[in-house]
mmCIF file of C-alpha atoms in Angstrom:
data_model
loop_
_atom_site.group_PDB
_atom_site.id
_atom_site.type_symbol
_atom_site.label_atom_id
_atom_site.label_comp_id
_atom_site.label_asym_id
_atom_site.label_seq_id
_atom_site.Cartn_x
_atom_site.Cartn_y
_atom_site.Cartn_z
ATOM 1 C CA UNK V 8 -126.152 -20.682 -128.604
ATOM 2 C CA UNK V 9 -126.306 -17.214 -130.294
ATOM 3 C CA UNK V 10 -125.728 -16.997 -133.784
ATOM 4 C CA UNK V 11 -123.986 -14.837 -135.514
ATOM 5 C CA UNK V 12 -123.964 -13.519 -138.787
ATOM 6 C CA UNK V 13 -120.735 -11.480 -139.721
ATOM 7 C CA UNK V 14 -121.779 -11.112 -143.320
ATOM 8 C CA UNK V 15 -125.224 -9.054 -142.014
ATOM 9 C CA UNK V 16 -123.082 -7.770 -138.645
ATOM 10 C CA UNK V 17 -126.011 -9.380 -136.824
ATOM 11 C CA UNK V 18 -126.456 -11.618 -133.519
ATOM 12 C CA UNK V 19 -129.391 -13.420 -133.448
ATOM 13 C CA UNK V 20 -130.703 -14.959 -129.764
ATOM 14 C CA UNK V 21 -133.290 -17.384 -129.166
ATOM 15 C CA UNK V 22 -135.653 -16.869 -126.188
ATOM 16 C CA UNK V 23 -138.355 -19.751 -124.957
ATOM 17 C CA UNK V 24 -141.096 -18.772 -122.627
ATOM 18 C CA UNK V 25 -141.871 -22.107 -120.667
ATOM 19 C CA UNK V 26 -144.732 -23.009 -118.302
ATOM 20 C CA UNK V 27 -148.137 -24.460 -117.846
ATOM 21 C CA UNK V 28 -150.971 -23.979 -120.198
ATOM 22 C CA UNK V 29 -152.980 -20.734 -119.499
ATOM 23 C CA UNK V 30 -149.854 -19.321 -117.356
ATOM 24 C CA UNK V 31 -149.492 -16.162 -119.464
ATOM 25 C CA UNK V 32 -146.925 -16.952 -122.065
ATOM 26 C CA UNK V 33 -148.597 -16.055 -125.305
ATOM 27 C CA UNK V 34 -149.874 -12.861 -123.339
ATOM 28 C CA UNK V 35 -146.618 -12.076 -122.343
ATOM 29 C CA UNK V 36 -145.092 -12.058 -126.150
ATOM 30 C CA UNK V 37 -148.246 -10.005 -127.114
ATOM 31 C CA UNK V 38 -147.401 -6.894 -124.474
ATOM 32 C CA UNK V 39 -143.943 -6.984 -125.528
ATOM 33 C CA UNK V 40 -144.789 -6.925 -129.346
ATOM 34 C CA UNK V 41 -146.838 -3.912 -128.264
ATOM 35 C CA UNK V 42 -144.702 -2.391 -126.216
ATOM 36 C CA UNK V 43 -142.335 -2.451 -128.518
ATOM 37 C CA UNK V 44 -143.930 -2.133 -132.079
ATOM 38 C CA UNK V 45 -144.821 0.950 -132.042
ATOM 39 C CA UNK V 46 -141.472 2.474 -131.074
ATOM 40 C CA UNK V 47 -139.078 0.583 -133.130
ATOM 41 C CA UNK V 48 -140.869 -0.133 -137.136
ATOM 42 C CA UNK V 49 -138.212 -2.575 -137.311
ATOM 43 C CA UNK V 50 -140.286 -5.176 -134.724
ATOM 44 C CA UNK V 51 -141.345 -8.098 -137.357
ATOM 45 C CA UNK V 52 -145.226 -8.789 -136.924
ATOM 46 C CA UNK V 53 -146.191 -11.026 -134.151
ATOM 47 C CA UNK V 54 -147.037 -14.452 -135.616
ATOM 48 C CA UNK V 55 -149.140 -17.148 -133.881
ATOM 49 C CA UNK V 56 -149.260 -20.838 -135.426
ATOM 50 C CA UNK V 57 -152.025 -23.230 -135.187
ATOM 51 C CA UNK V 58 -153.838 -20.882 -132.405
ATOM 52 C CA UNK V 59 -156.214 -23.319 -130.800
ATOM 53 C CA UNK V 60 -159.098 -21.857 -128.620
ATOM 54 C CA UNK V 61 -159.099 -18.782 -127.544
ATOM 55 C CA UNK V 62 -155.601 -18.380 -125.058
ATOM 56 C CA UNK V 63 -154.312 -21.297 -126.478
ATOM 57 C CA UNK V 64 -150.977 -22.200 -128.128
ATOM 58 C CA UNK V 65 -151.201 -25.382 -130.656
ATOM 59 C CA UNK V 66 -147.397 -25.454 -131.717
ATOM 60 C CA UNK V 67 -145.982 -21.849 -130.772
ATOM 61 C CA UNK V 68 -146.198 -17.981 -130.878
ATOM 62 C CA UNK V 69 -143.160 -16.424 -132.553
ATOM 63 C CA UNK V 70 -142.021 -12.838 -132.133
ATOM 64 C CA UNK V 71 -138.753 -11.120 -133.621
ATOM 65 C CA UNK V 72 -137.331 -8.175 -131.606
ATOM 66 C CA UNK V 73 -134.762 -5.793 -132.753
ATOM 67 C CA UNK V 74 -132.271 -4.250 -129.957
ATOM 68 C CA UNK V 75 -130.284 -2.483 -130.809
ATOM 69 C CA UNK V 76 -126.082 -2.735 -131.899
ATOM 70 C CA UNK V 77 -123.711 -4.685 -129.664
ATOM 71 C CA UNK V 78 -120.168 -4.764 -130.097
ATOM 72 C CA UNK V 79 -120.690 -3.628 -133.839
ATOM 73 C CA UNK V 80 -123.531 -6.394 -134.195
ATOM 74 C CA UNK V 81 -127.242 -5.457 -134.476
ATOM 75 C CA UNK V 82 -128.903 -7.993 -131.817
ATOM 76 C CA UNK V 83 -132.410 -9.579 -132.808
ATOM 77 C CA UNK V 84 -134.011 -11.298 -130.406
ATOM 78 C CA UNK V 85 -136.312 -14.507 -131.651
ATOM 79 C CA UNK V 86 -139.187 -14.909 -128.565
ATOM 80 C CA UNK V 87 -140.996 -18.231 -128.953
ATOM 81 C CA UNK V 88 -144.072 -19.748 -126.581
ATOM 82 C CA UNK V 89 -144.225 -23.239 -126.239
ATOM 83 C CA UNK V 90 -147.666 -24.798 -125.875
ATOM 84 C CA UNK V 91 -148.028 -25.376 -122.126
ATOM 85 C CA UNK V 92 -150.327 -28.560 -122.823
ATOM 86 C CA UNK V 93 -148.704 -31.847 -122.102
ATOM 87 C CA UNK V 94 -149.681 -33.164 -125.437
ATOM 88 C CA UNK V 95 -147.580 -30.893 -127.470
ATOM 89 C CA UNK V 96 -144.495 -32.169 -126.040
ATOM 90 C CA UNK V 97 -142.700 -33.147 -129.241
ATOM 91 C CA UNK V 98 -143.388 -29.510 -130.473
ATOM 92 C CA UNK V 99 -141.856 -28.447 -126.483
ATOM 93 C CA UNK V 100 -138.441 -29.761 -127.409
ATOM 94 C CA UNK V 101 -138.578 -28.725 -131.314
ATOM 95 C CA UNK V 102 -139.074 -25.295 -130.461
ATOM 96 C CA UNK V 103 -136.126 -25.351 -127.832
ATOM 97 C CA UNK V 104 -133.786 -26.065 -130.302
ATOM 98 C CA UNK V 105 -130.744 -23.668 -130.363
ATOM 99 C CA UNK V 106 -132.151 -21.896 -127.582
ATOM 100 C CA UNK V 107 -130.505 -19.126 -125.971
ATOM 101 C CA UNK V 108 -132.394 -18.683 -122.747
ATOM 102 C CA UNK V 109 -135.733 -19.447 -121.158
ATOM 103 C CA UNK V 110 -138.299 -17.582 -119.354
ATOM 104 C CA UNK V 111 -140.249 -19.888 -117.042
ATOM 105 C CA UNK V 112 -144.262 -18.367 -116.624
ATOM 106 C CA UNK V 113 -145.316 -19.686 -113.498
ATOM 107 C CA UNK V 114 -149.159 -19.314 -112.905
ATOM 108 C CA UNK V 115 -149.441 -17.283 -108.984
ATOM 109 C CA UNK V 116 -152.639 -19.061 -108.408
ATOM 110 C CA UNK V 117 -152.465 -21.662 -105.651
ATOM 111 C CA UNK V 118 -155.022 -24.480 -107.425
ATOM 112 C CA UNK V 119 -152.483 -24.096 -110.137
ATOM 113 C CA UNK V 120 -148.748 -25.185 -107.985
ATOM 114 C CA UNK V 121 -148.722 -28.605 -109.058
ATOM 115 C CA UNK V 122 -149.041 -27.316 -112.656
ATOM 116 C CA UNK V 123 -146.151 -25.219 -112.229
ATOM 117 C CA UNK V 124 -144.225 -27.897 -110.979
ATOM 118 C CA UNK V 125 -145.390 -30.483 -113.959
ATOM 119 C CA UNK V 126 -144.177 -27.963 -116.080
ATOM 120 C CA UNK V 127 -141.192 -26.832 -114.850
ATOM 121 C CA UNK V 128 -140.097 -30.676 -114.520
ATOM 122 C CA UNK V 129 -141.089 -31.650 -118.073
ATOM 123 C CA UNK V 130 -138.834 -28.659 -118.873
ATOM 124 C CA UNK V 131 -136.144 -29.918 -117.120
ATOM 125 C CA UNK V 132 -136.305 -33.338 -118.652
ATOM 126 C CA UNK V 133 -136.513 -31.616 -122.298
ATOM 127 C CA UNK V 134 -133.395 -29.501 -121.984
ATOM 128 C CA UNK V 135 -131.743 -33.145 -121.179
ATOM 129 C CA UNK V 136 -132.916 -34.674 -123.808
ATOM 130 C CA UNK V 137 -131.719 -32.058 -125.829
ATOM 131 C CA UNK V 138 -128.378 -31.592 -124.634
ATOM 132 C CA UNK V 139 -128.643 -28.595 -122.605
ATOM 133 C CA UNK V 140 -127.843 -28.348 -119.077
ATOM 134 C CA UNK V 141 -130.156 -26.392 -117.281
ATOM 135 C CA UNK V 142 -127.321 -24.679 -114.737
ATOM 136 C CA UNK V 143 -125.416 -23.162 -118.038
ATOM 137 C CA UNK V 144 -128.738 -21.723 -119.672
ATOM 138 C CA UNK V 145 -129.818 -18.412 -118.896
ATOM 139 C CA UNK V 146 -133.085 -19.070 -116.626
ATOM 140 C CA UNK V 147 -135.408 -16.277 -115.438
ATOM 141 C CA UNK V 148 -138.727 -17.002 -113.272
ATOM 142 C CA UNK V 149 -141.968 -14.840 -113.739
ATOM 143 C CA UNK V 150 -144.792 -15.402 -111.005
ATOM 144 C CA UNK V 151 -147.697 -14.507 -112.995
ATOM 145 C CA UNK V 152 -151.203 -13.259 -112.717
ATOM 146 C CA UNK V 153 -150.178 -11.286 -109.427
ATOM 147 C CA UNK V 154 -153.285 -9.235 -109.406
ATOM 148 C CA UNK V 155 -155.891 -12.340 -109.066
ATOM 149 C CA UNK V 156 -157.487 -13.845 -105.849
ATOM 150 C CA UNK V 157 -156.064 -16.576 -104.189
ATOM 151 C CA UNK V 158 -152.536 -16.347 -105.005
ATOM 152 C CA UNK V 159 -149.303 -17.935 -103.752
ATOM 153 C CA UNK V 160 -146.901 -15.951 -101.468
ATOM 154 C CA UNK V 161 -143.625 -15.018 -103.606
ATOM 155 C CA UNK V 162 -141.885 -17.365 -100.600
ATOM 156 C CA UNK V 163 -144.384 -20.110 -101.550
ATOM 157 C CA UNK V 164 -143.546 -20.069 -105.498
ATOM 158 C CA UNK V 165 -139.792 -19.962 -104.733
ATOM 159 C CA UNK V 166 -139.616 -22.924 -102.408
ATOM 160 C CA UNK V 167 -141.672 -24.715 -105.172
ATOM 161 C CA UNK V 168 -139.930 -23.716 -108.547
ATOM 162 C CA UNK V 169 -136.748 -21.513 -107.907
ATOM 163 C CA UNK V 170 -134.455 -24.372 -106.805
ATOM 164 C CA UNK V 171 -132.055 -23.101 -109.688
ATOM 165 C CA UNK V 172 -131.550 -19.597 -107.420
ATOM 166 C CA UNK V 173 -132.718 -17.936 -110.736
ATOM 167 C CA UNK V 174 -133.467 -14.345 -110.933
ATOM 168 C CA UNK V 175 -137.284 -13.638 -110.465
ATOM 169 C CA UNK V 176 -139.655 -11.799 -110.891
ATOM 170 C CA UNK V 177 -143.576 -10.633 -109.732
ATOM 171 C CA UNK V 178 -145.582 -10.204 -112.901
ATOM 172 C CA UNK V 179 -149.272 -9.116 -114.661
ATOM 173 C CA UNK V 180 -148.723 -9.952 -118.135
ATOM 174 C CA UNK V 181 -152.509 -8.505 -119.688
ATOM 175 C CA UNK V 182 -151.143 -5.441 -118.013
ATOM 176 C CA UNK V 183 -147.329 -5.542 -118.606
ATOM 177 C CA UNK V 184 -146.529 -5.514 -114.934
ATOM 178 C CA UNK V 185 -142.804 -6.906 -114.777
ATOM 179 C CA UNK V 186 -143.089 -8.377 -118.369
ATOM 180 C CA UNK V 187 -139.854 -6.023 -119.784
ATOM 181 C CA UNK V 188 -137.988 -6.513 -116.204
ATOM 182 C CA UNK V 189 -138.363 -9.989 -116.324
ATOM 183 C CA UNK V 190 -137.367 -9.852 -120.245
ATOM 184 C CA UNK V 191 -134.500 -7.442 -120.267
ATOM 185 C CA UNK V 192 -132.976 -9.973 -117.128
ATOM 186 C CA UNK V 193 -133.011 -12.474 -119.065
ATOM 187 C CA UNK V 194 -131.580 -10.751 -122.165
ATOM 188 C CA UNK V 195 -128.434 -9.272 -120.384
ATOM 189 C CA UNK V 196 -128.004 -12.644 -118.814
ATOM 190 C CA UNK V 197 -128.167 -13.762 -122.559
ATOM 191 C CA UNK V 198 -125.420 -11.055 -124.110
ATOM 192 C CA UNK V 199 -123.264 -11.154 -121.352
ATOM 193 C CA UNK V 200 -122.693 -14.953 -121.077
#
């Protein structure tokens, strides 16, 4: 849940970006820390831990966003990446503690579905094992990697992996397609809750 500090009038929120490895998570918290660095000086550097080969997440990718003032409070944002490789799964459900909302990265490409599906069931399993109900937690879908060959129809990756009736999105995260939509979604669904 958010946290909130009355002493610094501040509201922190905790945002995991879920999926498979090589989806586009890590990509998508470098657009938005470029997106948004440059406009706000406040944006905290981008920090990657234990980077592995190149596109790779070891443990996680950590970005702090300022937003603004809510209700009196200034709202930070914390965006974390999970690793999307099934190894790292004990670093999965550390990273989702105290989480405020999750944005799942599903890769479009159709030799990557069952992927998608691994994923998004290993997330589901985490959440319960950490006490969270996945119908109470803010849940946004991005379909990824839109612009490559041989992709799934939108209708194919929602029969697959929206069975929540989450809000969703179309996305090309190297070129920020639907990266902010998808973000600011989740966000409101975040504050407003």
């Amino acid at each position: 849940m958010a946290l909130i500090n009355q002493e610094a009038k501040e509201l922190h929120c905790k945002v995991v970006y879920y999926g498979p490895s090589l989806g586009g998570k890590t990509t998508n918290l470098r657009w938005v820390y470029k997106a948004t660095s440059a406009s706000n000086p406040s944006t905290s550097d981008m920090m990657e831990f234990e980077a592995g080969k190149p596109e790779r997440t070891r443990f996680f990718d950590f970005l702090p966003l300022n937003v603004g003032e809510i209700r009196g409070l200034q709202v930070r944002f914390h965006l974390y990446s999970v690793p999307g490789q099934v190894v790292y799964d004990a670093s999965r459900r550390l990273i989702m503690k105290n989480l405020d909302g999750i944005i799942f990265v599903a890769d479009s490409q159709v030799d990557r579905m069952d992927e998608n599906i691994i994923s998004l069931n290993n997330l589901e399993k985490n959440l319960e094992l950490s006490g969270y109900d996945i119908n109470k937690i803010p849940l946004v879908l991005q379909y990824n990697k839109r612009d490559l060959q041989n992709v799934a129809s939108v209708a194919e990756l929602r029969s697959a992996l929206n069975k929540y009736n989450s809000p969703d999105f179309e996305a090309q995260a190297e070129s920020g397609e639907g990266v902010m939509k998808t973000l600011k979604t989740l966000s409101n669904s975040i504050v407003s809750a």
